[in-house]
Coordinates of C-alpha atoms in Angstrom, one line a residue:
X231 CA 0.0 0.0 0.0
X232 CA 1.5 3.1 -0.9
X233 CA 2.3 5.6 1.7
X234 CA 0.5 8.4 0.1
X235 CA -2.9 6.7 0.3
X236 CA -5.0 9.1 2.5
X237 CA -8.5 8.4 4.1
X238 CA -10.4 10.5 6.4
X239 CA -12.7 9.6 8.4
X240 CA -16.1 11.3 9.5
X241 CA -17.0 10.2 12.9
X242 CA -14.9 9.1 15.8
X243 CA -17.4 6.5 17.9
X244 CA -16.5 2.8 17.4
X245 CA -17.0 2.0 13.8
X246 CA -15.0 4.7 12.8
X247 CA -12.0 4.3 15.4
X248 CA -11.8 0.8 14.1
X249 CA -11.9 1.6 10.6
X250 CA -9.0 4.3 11.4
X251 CA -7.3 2.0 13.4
X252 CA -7.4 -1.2 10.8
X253 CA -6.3 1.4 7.5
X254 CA -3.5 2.7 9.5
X255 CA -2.1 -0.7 9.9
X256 CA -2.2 -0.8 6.0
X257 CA -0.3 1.9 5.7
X258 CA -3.2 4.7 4.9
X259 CA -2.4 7.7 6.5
X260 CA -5.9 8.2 8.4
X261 CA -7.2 11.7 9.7
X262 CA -10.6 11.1 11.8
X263 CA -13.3 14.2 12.3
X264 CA -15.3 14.1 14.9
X265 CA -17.8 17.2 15.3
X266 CA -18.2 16.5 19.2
X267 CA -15.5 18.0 21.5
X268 CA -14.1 14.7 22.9
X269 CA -14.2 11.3 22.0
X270 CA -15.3 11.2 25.1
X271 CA -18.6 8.2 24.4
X272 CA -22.2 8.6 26.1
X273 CA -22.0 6.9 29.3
X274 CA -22.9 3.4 28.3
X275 CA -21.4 0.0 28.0
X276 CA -21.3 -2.6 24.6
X277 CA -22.0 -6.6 24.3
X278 CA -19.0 -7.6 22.0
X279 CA -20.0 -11.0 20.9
X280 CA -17.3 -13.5 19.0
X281 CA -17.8 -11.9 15.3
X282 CA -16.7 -8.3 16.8
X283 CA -13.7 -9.5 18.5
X284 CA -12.5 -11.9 15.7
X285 CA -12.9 -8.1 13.8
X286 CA -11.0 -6.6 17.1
X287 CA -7.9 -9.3 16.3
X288 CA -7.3 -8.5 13.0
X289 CA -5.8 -4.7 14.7
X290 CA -4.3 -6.4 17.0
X291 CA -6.6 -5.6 20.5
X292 CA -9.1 -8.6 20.6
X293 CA -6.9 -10.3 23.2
X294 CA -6.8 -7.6 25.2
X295 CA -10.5 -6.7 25.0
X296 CA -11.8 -10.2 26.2
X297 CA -9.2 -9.5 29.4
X298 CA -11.1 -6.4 30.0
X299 CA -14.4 -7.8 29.6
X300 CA -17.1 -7.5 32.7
X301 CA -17.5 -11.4 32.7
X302 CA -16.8 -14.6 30.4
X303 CA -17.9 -17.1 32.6
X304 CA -21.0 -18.0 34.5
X305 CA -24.0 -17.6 32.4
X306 CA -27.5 -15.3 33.1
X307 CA -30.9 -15.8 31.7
X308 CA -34.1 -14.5 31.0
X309 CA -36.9 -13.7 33.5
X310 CA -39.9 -12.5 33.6
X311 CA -40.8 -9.5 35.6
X312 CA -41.7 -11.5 38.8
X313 CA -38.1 -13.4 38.6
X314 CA -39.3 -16.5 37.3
X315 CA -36.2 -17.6 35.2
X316 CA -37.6 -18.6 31.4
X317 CA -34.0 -19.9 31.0
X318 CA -29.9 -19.7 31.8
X319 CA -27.0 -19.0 29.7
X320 CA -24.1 -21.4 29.8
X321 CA -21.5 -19.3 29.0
X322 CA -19.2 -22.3 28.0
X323 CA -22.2 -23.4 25.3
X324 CA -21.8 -20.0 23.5
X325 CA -18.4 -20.1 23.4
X326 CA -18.1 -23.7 22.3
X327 CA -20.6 -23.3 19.7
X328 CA -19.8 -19.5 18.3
X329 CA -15.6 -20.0 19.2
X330 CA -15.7 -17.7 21.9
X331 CA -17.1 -15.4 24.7
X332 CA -19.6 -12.3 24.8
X333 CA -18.1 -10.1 26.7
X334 CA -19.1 -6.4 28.3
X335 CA -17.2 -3.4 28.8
X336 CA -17.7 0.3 29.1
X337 CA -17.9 2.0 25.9
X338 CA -15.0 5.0 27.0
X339 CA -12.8 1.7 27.8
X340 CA -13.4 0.4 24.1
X341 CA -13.1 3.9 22.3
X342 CA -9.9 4.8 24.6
X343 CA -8.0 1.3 23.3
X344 CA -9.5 1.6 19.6
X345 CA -7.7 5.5 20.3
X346 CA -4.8 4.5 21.4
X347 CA -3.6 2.5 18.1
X348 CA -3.2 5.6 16.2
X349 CA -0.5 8.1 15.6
X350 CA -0.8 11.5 17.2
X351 CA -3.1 14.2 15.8
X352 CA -4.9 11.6 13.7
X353 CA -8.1 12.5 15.4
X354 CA -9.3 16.0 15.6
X355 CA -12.1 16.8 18.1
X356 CA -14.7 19.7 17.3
X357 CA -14.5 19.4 13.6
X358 CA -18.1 19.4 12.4
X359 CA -17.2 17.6 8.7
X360 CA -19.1 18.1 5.4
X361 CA -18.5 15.9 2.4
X362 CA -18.6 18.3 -0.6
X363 CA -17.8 15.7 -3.1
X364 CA -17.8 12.1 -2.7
X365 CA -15.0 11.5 -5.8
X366 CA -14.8 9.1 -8.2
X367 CA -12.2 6.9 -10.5
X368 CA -10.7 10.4 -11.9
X369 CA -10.9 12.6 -9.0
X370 CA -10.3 12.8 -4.6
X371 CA -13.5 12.7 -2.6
X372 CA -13.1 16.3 -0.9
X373 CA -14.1 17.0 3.2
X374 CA -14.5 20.3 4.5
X375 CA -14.5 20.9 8.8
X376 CA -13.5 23.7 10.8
X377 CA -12.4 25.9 7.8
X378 CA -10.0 23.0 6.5
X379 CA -10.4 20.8 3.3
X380 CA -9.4 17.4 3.1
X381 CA -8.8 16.0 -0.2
X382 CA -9.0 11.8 0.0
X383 CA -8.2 8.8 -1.9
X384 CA -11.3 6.9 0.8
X385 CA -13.5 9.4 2.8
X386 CA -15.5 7.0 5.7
X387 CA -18.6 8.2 6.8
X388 CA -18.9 6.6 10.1
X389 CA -21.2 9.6 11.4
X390 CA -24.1 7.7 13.3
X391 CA -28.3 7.3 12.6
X392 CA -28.3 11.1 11.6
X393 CA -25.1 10.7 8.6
X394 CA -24.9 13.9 6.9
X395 CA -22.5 11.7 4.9
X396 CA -25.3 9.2 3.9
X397 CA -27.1 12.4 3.2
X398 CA -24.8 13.7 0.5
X399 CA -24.3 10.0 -1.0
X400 CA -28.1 9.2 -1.5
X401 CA -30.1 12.3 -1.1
X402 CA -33.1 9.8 -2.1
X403 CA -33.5 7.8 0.7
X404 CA -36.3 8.4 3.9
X405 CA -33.0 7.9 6.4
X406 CA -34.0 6.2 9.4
X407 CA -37.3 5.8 11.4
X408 CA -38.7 5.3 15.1
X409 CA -38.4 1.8 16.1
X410 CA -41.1 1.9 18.0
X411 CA -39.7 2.2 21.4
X412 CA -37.2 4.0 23.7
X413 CA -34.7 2.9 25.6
X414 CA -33.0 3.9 29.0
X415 CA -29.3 3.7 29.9
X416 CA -27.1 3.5 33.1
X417 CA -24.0 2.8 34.5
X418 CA -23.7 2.8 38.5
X419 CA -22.2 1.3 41.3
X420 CA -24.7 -0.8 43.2
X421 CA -23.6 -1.3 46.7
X422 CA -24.3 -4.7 48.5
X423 CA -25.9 -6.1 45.1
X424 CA -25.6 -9.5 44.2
X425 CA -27.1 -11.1 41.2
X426 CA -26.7 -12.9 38.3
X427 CA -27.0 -11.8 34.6
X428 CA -30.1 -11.2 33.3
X429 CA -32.3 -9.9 31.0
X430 CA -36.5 -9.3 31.6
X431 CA -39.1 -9.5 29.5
X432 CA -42.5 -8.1 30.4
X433 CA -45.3 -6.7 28.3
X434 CA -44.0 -4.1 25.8
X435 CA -41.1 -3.8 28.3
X436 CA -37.5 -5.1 28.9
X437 CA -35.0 -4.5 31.6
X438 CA -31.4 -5.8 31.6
X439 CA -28.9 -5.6 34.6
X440 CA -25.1 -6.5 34.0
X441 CA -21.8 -6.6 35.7
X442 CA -19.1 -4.5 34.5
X443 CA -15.5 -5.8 35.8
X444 CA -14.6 -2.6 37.8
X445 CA -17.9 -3.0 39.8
X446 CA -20.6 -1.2 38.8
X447 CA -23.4 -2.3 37.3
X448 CA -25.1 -1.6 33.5
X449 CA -28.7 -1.9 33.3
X450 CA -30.9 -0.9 30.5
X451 CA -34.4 -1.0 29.8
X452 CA -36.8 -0.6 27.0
X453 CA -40.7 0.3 26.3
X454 CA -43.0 0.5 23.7
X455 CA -44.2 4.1 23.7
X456 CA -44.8 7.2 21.2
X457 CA -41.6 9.1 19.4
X458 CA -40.7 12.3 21.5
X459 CA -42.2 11.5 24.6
X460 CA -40.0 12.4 28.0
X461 CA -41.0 12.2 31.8
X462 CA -43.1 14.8 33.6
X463 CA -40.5 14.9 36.6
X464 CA -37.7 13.0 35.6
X465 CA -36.0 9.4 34.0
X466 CA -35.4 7.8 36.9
X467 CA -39.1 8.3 38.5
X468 CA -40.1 7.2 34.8
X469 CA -38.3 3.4 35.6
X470 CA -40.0 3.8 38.7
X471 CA -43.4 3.9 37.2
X472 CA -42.3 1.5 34.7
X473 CA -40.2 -1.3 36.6
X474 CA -40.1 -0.3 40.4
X475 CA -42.3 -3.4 40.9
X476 CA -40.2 -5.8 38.7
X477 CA -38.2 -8.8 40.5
X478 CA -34.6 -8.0 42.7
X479 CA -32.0 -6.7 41.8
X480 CA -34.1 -4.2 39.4
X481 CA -35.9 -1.5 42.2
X482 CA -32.3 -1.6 44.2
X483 CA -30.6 -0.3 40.9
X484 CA -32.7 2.4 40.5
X485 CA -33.0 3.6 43.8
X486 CA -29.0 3.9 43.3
X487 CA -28.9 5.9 40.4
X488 CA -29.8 10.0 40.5
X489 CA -31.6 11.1 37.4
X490 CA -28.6 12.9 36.0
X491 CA -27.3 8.8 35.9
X492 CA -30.3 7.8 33.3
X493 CA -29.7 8.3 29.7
X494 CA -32.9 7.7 27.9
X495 CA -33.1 7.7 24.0
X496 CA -35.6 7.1 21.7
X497 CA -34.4 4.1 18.8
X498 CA -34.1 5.2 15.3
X499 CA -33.2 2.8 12.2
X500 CA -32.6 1.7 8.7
X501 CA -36.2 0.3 7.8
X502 CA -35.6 0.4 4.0
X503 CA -32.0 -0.7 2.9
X504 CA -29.6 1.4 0.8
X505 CA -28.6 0.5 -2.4
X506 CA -25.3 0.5 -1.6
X507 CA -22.5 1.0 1.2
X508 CA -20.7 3.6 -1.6
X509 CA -21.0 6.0 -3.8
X510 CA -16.9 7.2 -5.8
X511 CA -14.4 6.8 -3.0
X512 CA -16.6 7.8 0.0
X513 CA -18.2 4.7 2.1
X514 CA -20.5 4.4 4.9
X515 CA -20.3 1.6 8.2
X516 CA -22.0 1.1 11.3
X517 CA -25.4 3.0 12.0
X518 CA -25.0 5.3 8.9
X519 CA -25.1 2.3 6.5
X520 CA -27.6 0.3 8.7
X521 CA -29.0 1.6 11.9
X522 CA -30.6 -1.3 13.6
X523 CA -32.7 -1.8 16.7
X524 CA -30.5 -2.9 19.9
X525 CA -32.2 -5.8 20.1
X526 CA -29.7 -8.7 18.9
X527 CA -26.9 -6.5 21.0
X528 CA -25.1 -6.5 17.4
X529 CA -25.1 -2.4 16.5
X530 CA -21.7 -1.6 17.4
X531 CA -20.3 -5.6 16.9
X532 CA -21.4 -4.6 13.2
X533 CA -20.0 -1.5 12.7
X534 CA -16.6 -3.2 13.7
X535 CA -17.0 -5.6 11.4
X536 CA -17.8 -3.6 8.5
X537 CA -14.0 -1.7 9.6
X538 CA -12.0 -4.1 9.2
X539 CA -13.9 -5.7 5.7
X540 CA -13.7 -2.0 4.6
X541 CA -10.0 -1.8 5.7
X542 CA -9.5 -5.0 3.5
X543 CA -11.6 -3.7 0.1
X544 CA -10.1 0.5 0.6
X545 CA -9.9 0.2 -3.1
X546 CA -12.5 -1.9 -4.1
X547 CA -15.8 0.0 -2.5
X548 CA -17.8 -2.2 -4.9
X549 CA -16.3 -5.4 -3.1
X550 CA -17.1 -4.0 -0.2
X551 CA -21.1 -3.3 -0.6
X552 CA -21.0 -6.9 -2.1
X553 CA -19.5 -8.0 1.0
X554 CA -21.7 -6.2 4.2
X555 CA -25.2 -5.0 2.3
X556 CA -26.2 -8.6 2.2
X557 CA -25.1 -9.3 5.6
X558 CA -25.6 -6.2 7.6
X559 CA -29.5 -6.4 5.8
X560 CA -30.3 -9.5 7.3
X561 CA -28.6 -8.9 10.9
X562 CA -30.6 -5.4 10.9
X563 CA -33.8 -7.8 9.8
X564 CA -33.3 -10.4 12.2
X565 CA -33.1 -7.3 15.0
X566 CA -36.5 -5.9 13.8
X567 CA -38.0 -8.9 14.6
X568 CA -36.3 -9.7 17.5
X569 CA -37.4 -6.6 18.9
X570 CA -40.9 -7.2 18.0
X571 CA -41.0 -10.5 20.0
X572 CA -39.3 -9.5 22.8
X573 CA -41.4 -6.2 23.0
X574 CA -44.9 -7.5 22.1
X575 CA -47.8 -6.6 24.1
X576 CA -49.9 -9.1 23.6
X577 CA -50.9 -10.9 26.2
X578 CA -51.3 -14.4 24.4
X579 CA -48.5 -13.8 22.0
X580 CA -46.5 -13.4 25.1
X581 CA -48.0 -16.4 27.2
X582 CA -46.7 -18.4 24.2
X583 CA -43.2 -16.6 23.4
X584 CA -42.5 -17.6 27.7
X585 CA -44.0 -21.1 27.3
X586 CA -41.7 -22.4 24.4
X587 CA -38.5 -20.3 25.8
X588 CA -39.3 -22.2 28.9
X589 CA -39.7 -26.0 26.7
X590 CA -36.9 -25.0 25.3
X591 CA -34.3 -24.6 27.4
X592 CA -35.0 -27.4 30.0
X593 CA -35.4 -29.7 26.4
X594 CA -33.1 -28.5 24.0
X595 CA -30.7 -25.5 25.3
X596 CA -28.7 -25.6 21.8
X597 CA -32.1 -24.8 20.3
X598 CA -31.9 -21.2 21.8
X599 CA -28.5 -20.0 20.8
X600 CA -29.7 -20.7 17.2
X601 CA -30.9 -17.3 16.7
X602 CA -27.3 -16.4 16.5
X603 CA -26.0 -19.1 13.7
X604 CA -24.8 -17.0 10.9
X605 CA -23.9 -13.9 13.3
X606 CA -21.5 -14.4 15.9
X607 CA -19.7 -17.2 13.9
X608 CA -18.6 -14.9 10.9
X609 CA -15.1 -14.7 10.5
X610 CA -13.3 -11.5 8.8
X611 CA -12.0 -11.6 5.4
X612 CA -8.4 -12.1 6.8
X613 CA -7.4 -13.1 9.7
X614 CA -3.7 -11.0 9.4
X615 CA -2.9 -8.4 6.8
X616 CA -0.6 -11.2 5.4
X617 CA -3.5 -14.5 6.2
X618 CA -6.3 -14.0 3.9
X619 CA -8.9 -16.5 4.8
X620 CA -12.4 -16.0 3.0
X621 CA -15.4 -14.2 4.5
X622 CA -18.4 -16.1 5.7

């Protein structure tokens, strides 16, 4: 790869770290924009699951990811909102059967690592970027941000649900759409709790409570309800209202957060696929190719993914639609209807949904982690920048 190869990347979250992070080690010299004033991320944490950290190997962190993750052993569940378990996680299944853990770890601990692989003054902070011309065979894509133009032989729009890159690409397209529901995020320590991972399903309602490794606890919840709408008083007397009722450890978590502790956040995505993951030298990953509902935990693991694909096909953009579109279409699929399962409010749909979980896992466990088959088994298109070894 010649030395002279330049790429700039819009947007400095995950995706676009990793991206940065996996051209640099092929030699592109890499300048990331990212319009907020830190890379500081919103205070959350991410499920990597085996597919994102086979990705995380290829730039060399994967190992040291899964050392940092919140747990790799001892499996959770599903409950339902008076702690009946509907069934447990063996943690040593999923790893046998996808060739690894799911791990969890703070977003900021992710971002600072994926940060850390890259030279000096690659990233600049507070640079709102614009894409004035995505480029083409016979000319540079061109970037504009804070009174600077970039001109680029691969511009990366890795700029969220709300791309102003995916904008200027395919001016066409409706963009993204409510999912349906909102979500609420925190990360807290929980003094004195004890529990094991779990995640809750009730009617039109989900709560989730983690471990992190350094002690606090991640818990996030979910419920069907219009766009827009906020609390009268504030987020945390929303869960109240919602889940103070719900099984242990959930009302001790939220009596130890403050409001300023809850994020909450409506969920936006890609209901109508693009055409394409290109347009001239300028490509999208992550949420501004293919926002997708949280609901298969695989948002972020895909926008690492579709880093270190891009990485491999910087100068074949065609290759790389032909690689993620298909892919990233049916994993943002699969999420939509996740979601609408897990968040139905229908009373029988829901007596039935419980009743075959339940059947399931005391009958046939392996049955339940088949939802994942074809997700967290992919494999990158190389293993090394020297091992190519297919894509699956």
């Amino acid at each position: 790869m010649a030395q002279s190869s330049r790429a700039v990347v819009v947007g400095g979250g995950i995706g676009g770290l990793t991206a940065a992070a996996a051209l640099h080690r092929q030699g592109w010299q890499v300048t990331v924009l990212e319009r907020a004033a830190s890379l500081a991320p919103v205070g959350a944490a991410i499920s990597l699951a085996p597919n994102a950290l086979r990705a995380l190997d290829v730039v060399g962190i994967g190992d040291r990811i899964r050392d940092l993750a919140a747990w790799q052993d001892g499996g959770g569940g599903l409950r339902t909102p008076s702690g009946r378990w509907l069934s447990r996680t063996d943690a040593e299944a999923v790893a046998a059967r996808f060739g690894g853990p799911v791990v969890l770890l703070h977003r900021a601990t992710l971002v600072d690592t994926l940060a850390a692989l890259l030279p000096p003054d690659t990233v600049r902070t507070a640079a709102d970027a614009v894409l004035t011309d995505p480029g083409d065979m016979g000319r540079p894509a061109r970037v504009t941000a804070a009174g600077q133009e970039w001109e680029a032989d691969l511009v990366v729009g890795a700029d969220g649900v709300r791309s102003t890159v995916r904008g200027v690409l395919f001016p066409g397209h409706p963009g993204p759409v409510y999912a349906g529901f909102t979500t609420w995020r925190i990360v807290i320590p929980v003094p004195g709790a004890e529990f094991a991972p779990h995640e809750t399903w009730g009617r039109g309602r989900i709560w989730g409570t983690q471990p992190l490794k350094d002690g606090r606890v991640y818990a996030y919840a979910a419920a069907t309800v219009p766009a827009g709408g906020r609390a009268p008083d504030d987020e945390k007397a929303e869960l109240v209202r919602r889940f103070g009722d719900w099984h242990d450890p959930i009302p001790a978590v939220i009596a130890a957060a403050r409001p300023v502790d809850v994020l909450r956040h409506d969920v936006h995505h890609i209901a109508e696929p693009l055409p394409a993951h290109h347009r001239g030298r300028t490509a999208l990953l992550g949420d501004a190719a293919h926002a997708m509902p949280p609901t298969l935990g695989q948002g972020g693991n895909q926008a690492i993914e579709d880093a270190v694909v891009l990485a491999h096909h910087a100068r074949d953009l065609p290759a790389y639609t032909a690689a993620r579109l298909p892919r990233t279409t049916a994993v943002a699929r699969q999420a939509v209807r996740t979601g609408r399962l897990n968040l139905t409010r229908n009373r029988t749909a829901i007596a039935v949904r419980n009743t075959a979980v339940t059947a399931l896992s005391k009958a046939a466990p392996a049955l339940l982690l088949r939802g994942f088959d074809g997700v967290a088994d992919w494999r990158p298109p190389y293993a090394s920048d020297q091992a190519p070894v297919g894509e699956r």
